[in-house]
Amino acid sequence: MILPPFWRRGTEVVAGWRDAMDTLSPEVKQRIVALVCDGHNGLVSEARWQGWILQRCHFHLLKRIQSRRSRFRIARHKQEADTIFSHARRVLESPLGTDLVPSLNTLEEIGWTSSSPEIRKVLSGFVRNFEDYRAYLKHPQLRLPATNNTAESFNQRVQELVHRARGFRSVTSLKHWIEALIKHKKKIKCNGARQPN
């Protein structure tokens, strides 16, 4: 089910996500059991408050790491990058029952000692919330995707629409065009469980 667009001026904030969720009817909310997201505080707190299963996006995590620690052959911090990616992938993809403590310890130590403030921040958050990245393994019956690429893909279509139209005269006009795009698309399919990152 694709819901109508929610519009709010300003940047993405916790209060904005709360306002967006408040527009959902009780019938829709009753159907929601899990939320796949990029880890924005507003979405995480909403999932916790509603009692939904939370699956954080693997792609967003790996992209944030890649932005500071490249694995290219000539990269300055290639060895650290290889270690981070190896252990992060183990935590993200290992079957339930796998001992993840050695990998989590390694990532935590790099998170303390890395010269990059961004890597320290990303890794400490990952180690603290690693179970949120493994919900797709804990709940196989839901066929949760490990990324929110489906939503990002639809957002890309909206951006292409805006680019082709060279903007819109009003917010109302933009809303109508997005609604038309939704009707044209009809449905969006999430590839569950082993969606490629």
PDB file of C-alpha atoms in Angstrom:
ATOM      1  CA  MET A   1       0.000   0.000   0.000  1.00  0.00           C
ATOM      2  CA  ILE A   2       1.348   3.435  -0.929  1.00  0.00           C
ATOM      3  CA  LEU A   3       0.023   6.218   1.279  1.00  0.00           C
ATOM      4  CA  PRO A   4      -0.625   9.796   0.147  1.00  0.00           C
ATOM      5  CA  PRO A   5       2.358  12.134   0.471  1.00  0.00           C
ATOM      6  CA  PHE A   6       2.878  14.092   3.672  1.00  0.00           C
ATOM      7  CA  TRP A   7       4.167  17.620   3.284  1.00  0.00           C
ATOM      8  CA  ARG A   8       5.904  19.676   5.959  1.00  0.00           C
ATOM      9  CA  ARG A   9       8.130  22.691   5.479  1.00  0.00           C
ATOM     10  CA  GLY A  10      11.674  22.599   6.831  1.00  0.00           C
ATOM     11  CA  THR A  11      14.148  19.828   7.387  1.00  0.00           C
ATOM     12  CA  GLU A  12      13.646  16.250   8.519  1.00  0.00           C
ATOM     13  CA  VAL A  13      13.112  16.361  12.299  1.00  0.00           C
ATOM     14  CA  VAL A  14      11.609  14.133  15.006  1.00  0.00           C
ATOM     15  CA  ALA A  15       8.481  16.300  15.295  1.00  0.00           C
ATOM     16  CA  GLY A  16       7.959  16.063  11.534  1.00  0.00           C
ATOM     17  CA  TRP A  17       7.934  12.279  11.618  1.00  0.00           C
ATOM     18  CA  ARG A  18       5.520  12.335  14.550  1.00  0.00           C
ATOM     19  CA  ASP A  19       3.217  14.644  12.556  1.00  0.00           C
ATOM     20  CA  ALA A  20       3.456  12.313   9.552  1.00  0.00           C
ATOM     21  CA  MET A  21       2.605   9.248  11.633  1.00  0.00           C
ATOM     22  CA  ASP A  22      -0.331  11.088  13.214  1.00  0.00           C
ATOM     23  CA  THR A  23      -1.931  11.364   9.759  1.00  0.00           C
ATOM     24  CA  LEU A  24      -2.171   7.561   9.499  1.00  0.00           C
ATOM     25  CA  SER A  25      -5.594   6.122  10.181  1.00  0.00           C
ATOM     26  CA  PRO A  26      -5.983   3.562  12.997  1.00  0.00           C
ATOM     27  CA  GLU A  27      -6.720   0.912  10.335  1.00  0.00           C
ATOM     28  CA  VAL A  28      -3.395   1.589   8.609  1.00  0.00           C
ATOM     29  CA  LYS A  29      -1.448   1.672  11.887  1.00  0.00           C
ATOM     30  CA  GLN A  30      -2.912  -1.699  12.866  1.00  0.00           C
ATOM     31  CA  ARG A  31      -1.436  -3.219   9.705  1.00  0.00           C
ATOM     32  CA  ILE A  32       2.091  -1.988  10.428  1.00  0.00           C
ATOM     33  CA  VAL A  33       4.308  -4.468  12.274  1.00  0.00           C
ATOM     34  CA  ALA A  34       7.775  -3.320  11.174  1.00  0.00           C
ATOM     35  CA  LEU A  35       9.570  -0.219   9.957  1.00  0.00           C
ATOM     36  CA  VAL A  36      12.610  -0.282   7.667  1.00  0.00           C
ATOM     37  CA  CYS A  37      14.475   3.023   7.841  1.00  0.00           C
ATOM     38  CA  ASP A  38      17.783   4.837   7.553  1.00  0.00           C
ATOM     39  CA  GLY A  39      18.052   5.273  11.333  1.00  0.00           C
ATOM     40  CA  HIS A  40      16.746   8.848  11.586  1.00  0.00           C
ATOM     41  CA  ASN A  41      15.918   9.584  15.237  1.00  0.00           C
ATOM     42  CA  GLY A  42      12.314  10.443  14.378  1.00  0.00           C
ATOM     43  CA  LEU A  43      11.700   7.092  12.705  1.00  0.00           C
ATOM     44  CA  VAL A  44      13.559   5.087  15.337  1.00  0.00           C
ATOM     45  CA  SER A  45      11.692   6.739  18.226  1.00  0.00           C
ATOM     46  CA  GLU A  46       8.365   6.299  16.406  1.00  0.00           C
ATOM     47  CA  ALA A  47       9.022   2.590  15.843  1.00  0.00           C
ATOM     48  CA  ARG A  48       9.939   2.128  19.498  1.00  0.00           C
ATOM     49  CA  TRP A  49       6.913   4.127  20.688  1.00  0.00           C
ATOM     50  CA  GLN A  50       4.519   2.167  18.457  1.00  0.00           C
ATOM     51  CA  GLY A  51       6.085  -1.179  19.384  1.00  0.00           C
ATOM     52  CA  TRP A  52       7.061  -1.941  15.782  1.00  0.00           C
ATOM     53  CA  ILE A  53       9.962  -4.149  14.760  1.00  0.00           C
ATOM     54  CA  LEU A  54      12.806  -1.904  13.589  1.00  0.00           C
ATOM     55  CA  GLN A  55      15.102  -2.815  10.685  1.00  0.00           C
ATOM     56  CA  ARG A  56      17.856  -0.290  10.003  1.00  0.00           C
ATOM     57  CA  CYS A  57      19.162   0.077   6.465  1.00  0.00           C
ATOM     58  CA  HIS A  58      22.436  -1.739   5.683  1.00  0.00           C
ATOM     59  CA  PHE A  59      23.139   0.445   2.659  1.00  0.00           C
ATOM     60  CA  HIS A  60      23.025   3.701   4.646  1.00  0.00           C
ATOM     61  CA  LEU A  61      25.446   2.287   7.226  1.00  0.00           C
ATOM     62  CA  LEU A  62      27.927   1.000   4.636  1.00  0.00           C
ATOM     63  CA  LYS A  63      27.695   4.239   2.658  1.00  0.00           C
ATOM     64  CA  ARG A  64      28.555   6.294   5.763  1.00  0.00           C
ATOM     65  CA  ILE A  65      31.560   4.069   6.445  1.00  0.00           C
ATOM     66  CA  GLN A  66      32.671   4.179   2.785  1.00  0.00           C
ATOM     67  CA  SER A  67      32.506   7.996   2.785  1.00  0.00           C
ATOM     68  CA  ARG A  68      35.320   8.088   5.383  1.00  0.00           C
ATOM     69  CA  ARG A  69      37.146   4.796   4.891  1.00  0.00           C
ATOM     70  CA  SER A  70      37.568   3.784   1.272  1.00  0.00           C
ATOM     71  CA  ARG A  71      38.657   0.257   0.358  1.00  0.00           C
ATOM     72  CA  PHE A  72      40.343   1.377  -2.872  1.00  0.00           C
ATOM     73  CA  ARG A  73      43.886   0.065  -3.293  1.00  0.00           C
ATOM     74  CA  ILE A  74      45.491   3.505  -2.993  1.00  0.00           C
ATOM     75  CA  ALA A  75      43.334   4.730  -0.099  1.00  0.00           C
ATOM     76  CA  ARG A  76      45.226   6.061   2.932  1.00  0.00           C
ATOM     77  CA  HIS A  77      43.230   4.030   5.462  1.00  0.00           C
ATOM     78  CA  LYS A  78      42.652   0.918   3.359  1.00  0.00           C
ATOM     79  CA  GLN A  79      43.690  -1.539   6.080  1.00  0.00           C
ATOM     80  CA  GLU A  80      41.307   0.017   8.605  1.00  0.00           C
ATOM     81  CA  ALA A  81      38.563   0.102   5.962  1.00  0.00           C
ATOM     82  CA  ASP A  82      39.024  -3.588   5.137  1.00  0.00           C
ATOM     83  CA  THR A  83      38.833  -4.496   8.830  1.00  0.00           C
ATOM     84  CA  ILE A  84      35.710  -2.388   9.391  1.00  0.00           C
ATOM     85  CA  PHE A  85      33.882  -3.742   6.341  1.00  0.00           C
ATOM     86  CA  SER A  86      34.815  -7.342   7.105  1.00  0.00           C
ATOM     87  CA  HIS A  87      33.498  -7.177  10.671  1.00  0.00           C
ATOM     88  CA  ALA A  88      30.493  -4.997   9.804  1.00  0.00           C
ATOM     89  CA  ARG A  89      29.368  -7.459   7.121  1.00  0.00           C
ATOM     90  CA  ARG A  90      29.791 -10.328   9.579  1.00  0.00           C
ATOM     91  CA  VAL A  91      27.500  -8.562  12.061  1.00  0.00           C
ATOM     92  CA  LEU A  92      24.999  -7.609   9.342  1.00  0.00           C
ATOM     93  CA  GLU A  93      24.762 -10.970   7.581  1.00  0.00           C
ATOM     94  CA  SER A  94      25.756 -13.817   9.918  1.00  0.00           C
ATOM     95  CA  PRO A  95      22.977 -16.278  10.750  1.00  0.00           C
ATOM     96  CA  LEU A  96      21.332 -16.192  14.158  1.00  0.00           C
ATOM     97  CA  GLY A  97      23.400 -18.039  16.744  1.00  0.00           C
ATOM     98  CA  THR A  98      26.739 -16.823  15.350  1.00  0.00           C
ATOM     99  CA  ASP A  99      29.107 -15.440  17.998  1.00  0.00           C
ATOM    100  CA  LEU A 100      29.312 -11.768  17.037  1.00  0.00           C
ATOM    101  CA  VAL A 101      31.208 -10.619  20.146  1.00  0.00           C
ATOM    102  CA  PRO A 102      34.704 -10.690  18.524  1.00  0.00           C
ATOM    103  CA  SER A 103      33.505  -8.575  15.582  1.00  0.00           C
ATOM    104  CA  LEU A 104      31.600  -6.175  17.838  1.00  0.00           C
ATOM    105  CA  ASN A 105      34.682  -5.810  20.071  1.00  0.00           C
ATOM    106  CA  THR A 106      36.896  -5.073  17.059  1.00  0.00           C
ATOM    107  CA  LEU A 107      34.452  -2.469  15.721  1.00  0.00           C
ATOM    108  CA  GLU A 108      34.106  -0.892  19.164  1.00  0.00           C
ATOM    109  CA  GLU A 109      37.884  -0.622  19.527  1.00  0.00           C
ATOM    110  CA  ILE A 110      38.230   0.981  16.084  1.00  0.00           C
ATOM    111  CA  GLY A 111      35.395   3.301  17.112  1.00  0.00           C
ATOM    112  CA  TRP A 112      37.497   4.472  20.051  1.00  0.00           C
ATOM    113  CA  THR A 113      40.821   4.788  18.229  1.00  0.00           C
ATOM    114  CA  SER A 114      40.012   5.894  14.666  1.00  0.00           C
ATOM    115  CA  SER A 115      41.328   9.279  13.578  1.00  0.00           C
ATOM    116  CA  SER A 116      37.981  10.016  11.893  1.00  0.00           C
ATOM    117  CA  PRO A 117      35.285  11.556  14.138  1.00  0.00           C
ATOM    118  CA  GLU A 118      32.626  10.330  11.677  1.00  0.00           C
ATOM    119  CA  ILE A 119      33.888   6.733  11.846  1.00  0.00           C
ATOM    120  CA  ARG A 120      33.950   6.930  15.654  1.00  0.00           C
ATOM    121  CA  LYS A 121      30.349   8.153  15.652  1.00  0.00           C
ATOM    122  CA  VAL A 122      29.101   5.613  13.072  1.00  0.00           C
ATOM    123  CA  LEU A 123      30.778   2.610  14.694  1.00  0.00           C
ATOM    124  CA  SER A 124      29.708   3.460  18.238  1.00  0.00           C
ATOM    125  CA  GLY A 125      26.108   3.799  17.011  1.00  0.00           C
ATOM    126  CA  PHE A 126      26.353   0.547  15.056  1.00  0.00           C
ATOM    127  CA  VAL A 127      27.751  -1.438  17.992  1.00  0.00           C
ATOM    128  CA  ARG A 128      25.112   0.013  20.330  1.00  0.00           C
ATOM    129  CA  ASN A 129      22.216  -0.737  17.933  1.00  0.00           C
ATOM    130  CA  PHE A 130      23.510  -3.746  15.969  1.00  0.00           C
ATOM    131  CA  GLU A 131      20.381  -5.803  16.693  1.00  0.00           C
ATOM    132  CA  ASP A 132      18.291  -3.254  14.750  1.00  0.00           C
ATOM    133  CA  TYR A 133      20.280  -4.244  11.635  1.00  0.00           C
ATOM    134  CA  ARG A 134      19.453  -7.933  12.127  1.00  0.00           C
ATOM    135  CA  ALA A 135      15.647  -7.805  12.444  1.00  0.00           C
ATOM    136  CA  TYR A 136      15.355  -9.300   8.941  1.00  0.00           C
ATOM    137  CA  LEU A 137      17.103 -12.421  10.281  1.00  0.00           C
ATOM    138  CA  LYS A 138      15.078 -12.610  13.507  1.00  0.00           C
ATOM    139  CA  HIS A 139      11.740 -12.295  11.710  1.00  0.00           C
ATOM    140  CA  PRO A 140      12.108 -14.272   8.443  1.00  0.00           C
ATOM    141  CA  GLN A 141       8.331 -14.691   8.183  1.00  0.00           C
ATOM    142  CA  LEU A 142       8.035 -10.934   7.480  1.00  0.00           C
ATOM    143  CA  ARG A 143      10.533 -11.057   4.590  1.00  0.00           C
ATOM    144  CA  LEU A 144      11.887  -7.662   5.659  1.00  0.00           C
ATOM    145  CA  PRO A 145      14.319  -6.010   3.269  1.00  0.00           C
ATOM    146  CA  ALA A 146      17.728  -5.191   4.728  1.00  0.00           C
ATOM    147  CA  THR A 147      17.680  -1.775   3.054  1.00  0.00           C
ATOM    148  CA  ASN A 148      15.149   0.959   2.444  1.00  0.00           C
ATOM    149  CA  ASN A 149      16.168   1.121  -1.226  1.00  0.00           C
ATOM    150  CA  THR A 150      12.557   0.723  -2.371  1.00  0.00           C
ATOM    151  CA  ALA A 151      11.551   3.992  -0.698  1.00  0.00           C
ATOM    152  CA  GLU A 152      14.736   5.698  -1.904  1.00  0.00           C
ATOM    153  CA  SER A 153      13.977   4.515  -5.443  1.00  0.00           C
ATOM    154  CA  PHE A 154      10.492   6.019  -5.296  1.00  0.00           C
ATOM    155  CA  ASN A 155      11.951   9.288  -3.948  1.00  0.00           C
ATOM    156  CA  GLN A 156      14.299   9.286  -6.946  1.00  0.00           C
ATOM    157  CA  ARG A 157      11.278   9.027  -9.265  1.00  0.00           C
ATOM    158  CA  VAL A 158       9.720  12.040  -7.551  1.00  0.00           C
ATOM    159  CA  GLN A 159      12.974  13.994  -7.987  1.00  0.00           C
ATOM    160  CA  GLU A 160      13.073  13.043 -11.673  1.00  0.00           C
ATOM    161  CA  LEU A 161       9.476  14.229 -12.030  1.00  0.00           C
ATOM    162  CA  VAL A 162      10.360  17.574 -10.432  1.00  0.00           C
ATOM    163  CA  HIS A 163      13.412  17.903 -12.683  1.00  0.00           C
ATOM    164  CA  ARG A 164      11.435  17.103 -15.849  1.00  0.00           C
ATOM    165  CA  ALA A 165       8.704  19.560 -14.883  1.00  0.00           C
ATOM    166  CA  ARG A 166      11.339  22.176 -13.994  1.00  0.00           C
ATOM    167  CA  GLY A 167       9.590  22.801 -10.697  1.00  0.00           C
ATOM    168  CA  PHE A 168       5.967  23.370  -9.781  1.00  0.00           C
ATOM    169  CA  ARG A 169       3.927  26.524  -9.260  1.00  0.00           C
ATOM    170  CA  SER A 170       2.742  25.506  -5.797  1.00  0.00           C
ATOM    171  CA  VAL A 171       2.984  22.836  -3.128  1.00  0.00           C
ATOM    172  CA  THR A 172      -0.569  21.773  -4.019  1.00  0.00           C
ATOM    173  CA  SER A 173       0.458  21.221  -7.627  1.00  0.00           C
ATOM    174  CA  LEU A 174       3.448  19.133  -6.515  1.00  0.00           C
ATOM    175  CA  LYS A 175       1.190  17.039  -4.248  1.00  0.00           C
ATOM    176  CA  HIS A 176      -1.211  16.369  -7.134  1.00  0.00           C
ATOM    177  CA  TRP A 177       1.639  15.254  -9.389  1.00  0.00           C
ATOM    178  CA  ILE A 178       3.053  12.954  -6.698  1.00  0.00           C
ATOM    179  CA  GLU A 179      -0.413  11.456  -6.165  1.00  0.00           C
ATOM    180  CA  ALA A 180      -0.683  10.887  -9.927  1.00  0.00           C
ATOM    181  CA  LEU A 181       2.728   9.187  -9.894  1.00  0.00           C
ATOM    182  CA  ILE A 182       1.566   6.955  -7.014  1.00  0.00           C
ATOM    183  CA  LYS A 183      -1.602   6.006  -8.919  1.00  0.00           C
ATOM    184  CA  HIS A 184       0.435   5.285 -12.039  1.00  0.00           C
ATOM    185  CA  LYS A 185       2.904   3.148 -10.062  1.00  0.00           C
ATOM    186  CA  LYS A 186       0.031   1.337  -8.246  1.00  0.00           C
ATOM    187  CA  LYS A 187       2.318  -0.680  -5.995  1.00  0.00           C
ATOM    188  CA  ILE A 188       5.917  -0.915  -4.916  1.00  0.00           C
ATOM    189  CA  LYS A 189       7.488  -4.293  -4.271  1.00  0.00           C
ATOM    190  CA  CYS A 190      10.122  -4.732  -1.587  1.00  0.00           C
ATOM    191  CA  ASN A 191      12.576  -7.535  -2.201  1.00  0.00           C
ATOM    192  CA  GLY A 192      12.676  -9.283   1.144  1.00  0.00           C
ATOM    193  CA  ALA A 193      15.420 -10.799   3.242  1.00  0.00           C
ATOM    194  CA  ARG A 194      18.421 -10.951   0.903  1.00  0.00           C
ATOM    195  CA  GLN A 195      17.945  -7.686  -0.939  1.00  0.00           C
ATOM    196  CA  PRO A 196      21.363  -6.732  -2.355  1.00  0.00           C
ATOM    197  CA  ASN A 197      23.035  -3.731  -0.720  1.00  0.00           C
TER     198      ASN A 197
END
